[in-house]
Amino acid sequence: MSITLINASRRIAVINLIHDIYCEAGGTCVCGLQGGKRHARAVTIPAGESVADFDEAVLTLPDVIRAVRAGELRVRRQAPPPKPKINSRKPKQSSRHKRRGNP
């Protein structure tokens, strides 16, 4: 599922994506590398705005838990878009026989 965070407060919200929690729970590291050291990313959400496409692991971050309990952040879950069906069969031919040439 994709998570959307909505800033319900009148202030800017900054959420630190802590490596030990977010990256390991999500299975993908989003940290930046600078000088051979790993630096956690931060997400800034302006007042009244939303940021989409987070992994479920964002709900385990202490900053997010605190902000949701305080009513400063709202969470919206979105199911992933359905995959298009792929037809493995050939399309049916008309039961009429096609005539060749002039009748």
CSV table of C-alpha atoms in Angstrom, one decimal:
chain,number,residue,atom,x,y,z
A,1,MET,CA,0.0,0.0,0.0
A,2,SER,CA,1.0,3.5,-0.7
A,3,ILE,CA,0.8,6.0,2.2
A,4,THR,CA,0.0,9.7,1.8
A,5,LEU,CA,0.8,12.1,4.7
A,6,ILE,CA,-1.3,15.2,5.0
A,7,ASN,CA,-0.1,18.1,7.2
A,8,ALA,CA,-3.2,19.3,9.1
A,9,SER,CA,-1.3,21.9,11.2
A,10,ARG,CA,-0.6,25.5,10.3
A,11,ARG,CA,3.1,25.0,10.5
A,12,ILE,CA,5.6,23.3,8.2
A,13,ALA,CA,6.3,19.7,9.2
A,14,VAL,CA,9.7,18.0,8.9
A,15,ILE,CA,9.9,14.2,9.2
A,16,ASN,CA,13.3,12.5,9.5
A,17,LEU,CA,13.4,9.1,7.7
A,18,ILE,CA,15.6,7.3,10.3
A,19,HIS,CA,17.6,4.6,8.6
A,20,ASP,CA,17.4,2.0,11.3
A,21,ILE,CA,13.6,2.2,11.2
A,22,TYR,CA,12.4,3.3,7.8
A,23,CYS,CA,15.0,1.9,5.5
A,24,GLU,CA,15.3,-1.5,7.2
A,25,ALA,CA,11.5,-1.9,7.5
A,26,GLY,CA,10.9,-0.9,3.9
A,27,GLY,CA,13.7,-3.1,2.5
A,28,THR,CA,15.1,-0.2,0.4
A,29,CYS,CA,17.6,2.4,1.6
A,30,VAL,CA,16.6,6.0,0.8
A,31,CYS,CA,19.6,7.6,2.7
A,32,GLY,CA,22.0,9.8,0.9
A,33,LEU,CA,25.8,9.1,0.9
A,34,GLN,CA,28.1,12.0,1.5
A,35,GLY,CA,31.8,11.4,2.1
A,36,GLY,CA,31.3,7.7,2.6
A,37,LYS,CA,28.8,8.3,5.4
A,38,ARG,CA,25.1,7.5,5.2
A,39,HIS,CA,22.8,10.5,6.0
A,40,ALA,CA,19.1,10.0,6.7
A,41,ARG,CA,16.7,11.9,4.4
A,42,ALA,CA,14.1,14.3,5.7
A,43,VAL,CA,10.7,15.1,4.2
A,44,THR,CA,9.3,18.6,4.5
A,45,ILE,CA,5.5,19.0,4.3
A,46,PRO,CA,4.2,22.5,3.9
A,47,ALA,CA,1.2,23.6,6.0
A,48,GLY,CA,-2.0,22.1,4.6
A,49,GLU,CA,-0.3,20.1,1.9
A,50,SER,CA,0.3,16.4,1.4
A,51,VAL,CA,3.1,14.2,0.3
A,52,ALA,CA,2.4,10.8,-1.4
A,53,ASP,CA,4.0,7.5,-2.2
A,54,PHE,CA,5.5,6.5,1.2
A,55,ASP,CA,6.1,2.9,2.2
A,56,GLU,CA,4.1,1.5,5.1
A,57,ALA,CA,7.3,1.8,7.2
A,58,VAL,CA,6.7,5.5,7.6
A,59,LEU,CA,4.0,4.8,10.1
A,60,THR,CA,6.6,3.3,12.4
A,61,LEU,CA,8.7,6.5,12.7
A,62,PRO,CA,8.5,8.2,16.1
A,63,ASP,CA,7.9,11.7,14.5
A,64,VAL,CA,5.0,10.4,12.5
A,65,ILE,CA,3.4,8.5,15.4
A,66,ARG,CA,3.7,11.6,17.6
A,67,ALA,CA,2.3,13.9,15.0
A,68,VAL,CA,-0.7,11.6,14.2
A,69,ARG,CA,-1.6,11.3,17.8
A,70,ALA,CA,-1.4,15.1,18.2
A,71,GLY,CA,-3.6,15.6,15.2
A,72,GLU,CA,-0.9,17.4,13.2
A,73,LEU,CA,-0.7,14.7,10.5
A,74,ARG,CA,-3.4,12.7,8.8
A,75,VAL,CA,-2.7,9.4,7.0
A,76,ARG,CA,-4.3,8.2,3.8
A,77,ARG,CA,-3.7,4.7,2.6
A,78,GLN,CA,-4.0,3.9,-1.1
A,79,ALA,CA,-4.1,0.5,-2.7
A,80,PRO,CA,-1.6,0.0,-5.5
A,81,PRO,CA,-3.1,0.4,-9.0
A,82,PRO,CA,-4.3,-2.8,-10.5
A,83,LYS,CA,-2.1,-4.4,-13.1
A,84,PRO,CA,-3.5,-4.5,-16.6
A,85,LYS,CA,-4.7,-7.9,-17.9
A,86,ILE,CA,-2.7,-9.5,-20.6
A,87,ASN,CA,-4.6,-11.6,-23.1
A,88,SER,CA,-2.7,-14.7,-24.1
A,89,ARG,CA,-5.4,-15.7,-26.6
A,90,LYS,CA,-5.8,-14.6,-30.1
A,91,PRO,CA,-8.9,-12.5,-30.8
A,92,LYS,CA,-11.9,-14.5,-32.0
A,93,GLN,CA,-12.5,-14.4,-35.7
A,94,SER,CA,-15.9,-13.6,-37.1
A,95,SER,CA,-18.1,-16.6,-37.9
A,96,ARG,CA,-18.7,-15.1,-41.3
A,97,HIS,CA,-16.5,-16.2,-44.1
A,98,LYS,CA,-14.7,-13.4,-45.9
A,99,ARG,CA,-15.3,-13.4,-49.6
A,100,ARG,CA,-12.4,-12.8,-51.9
A,101,GLY,CA,-12.7,-10.9,-55.1
A,102,ASN,CA,-15.9,-9.6,-56.5
A,103,PRO,CA,-19.2,-11.4,-55.8
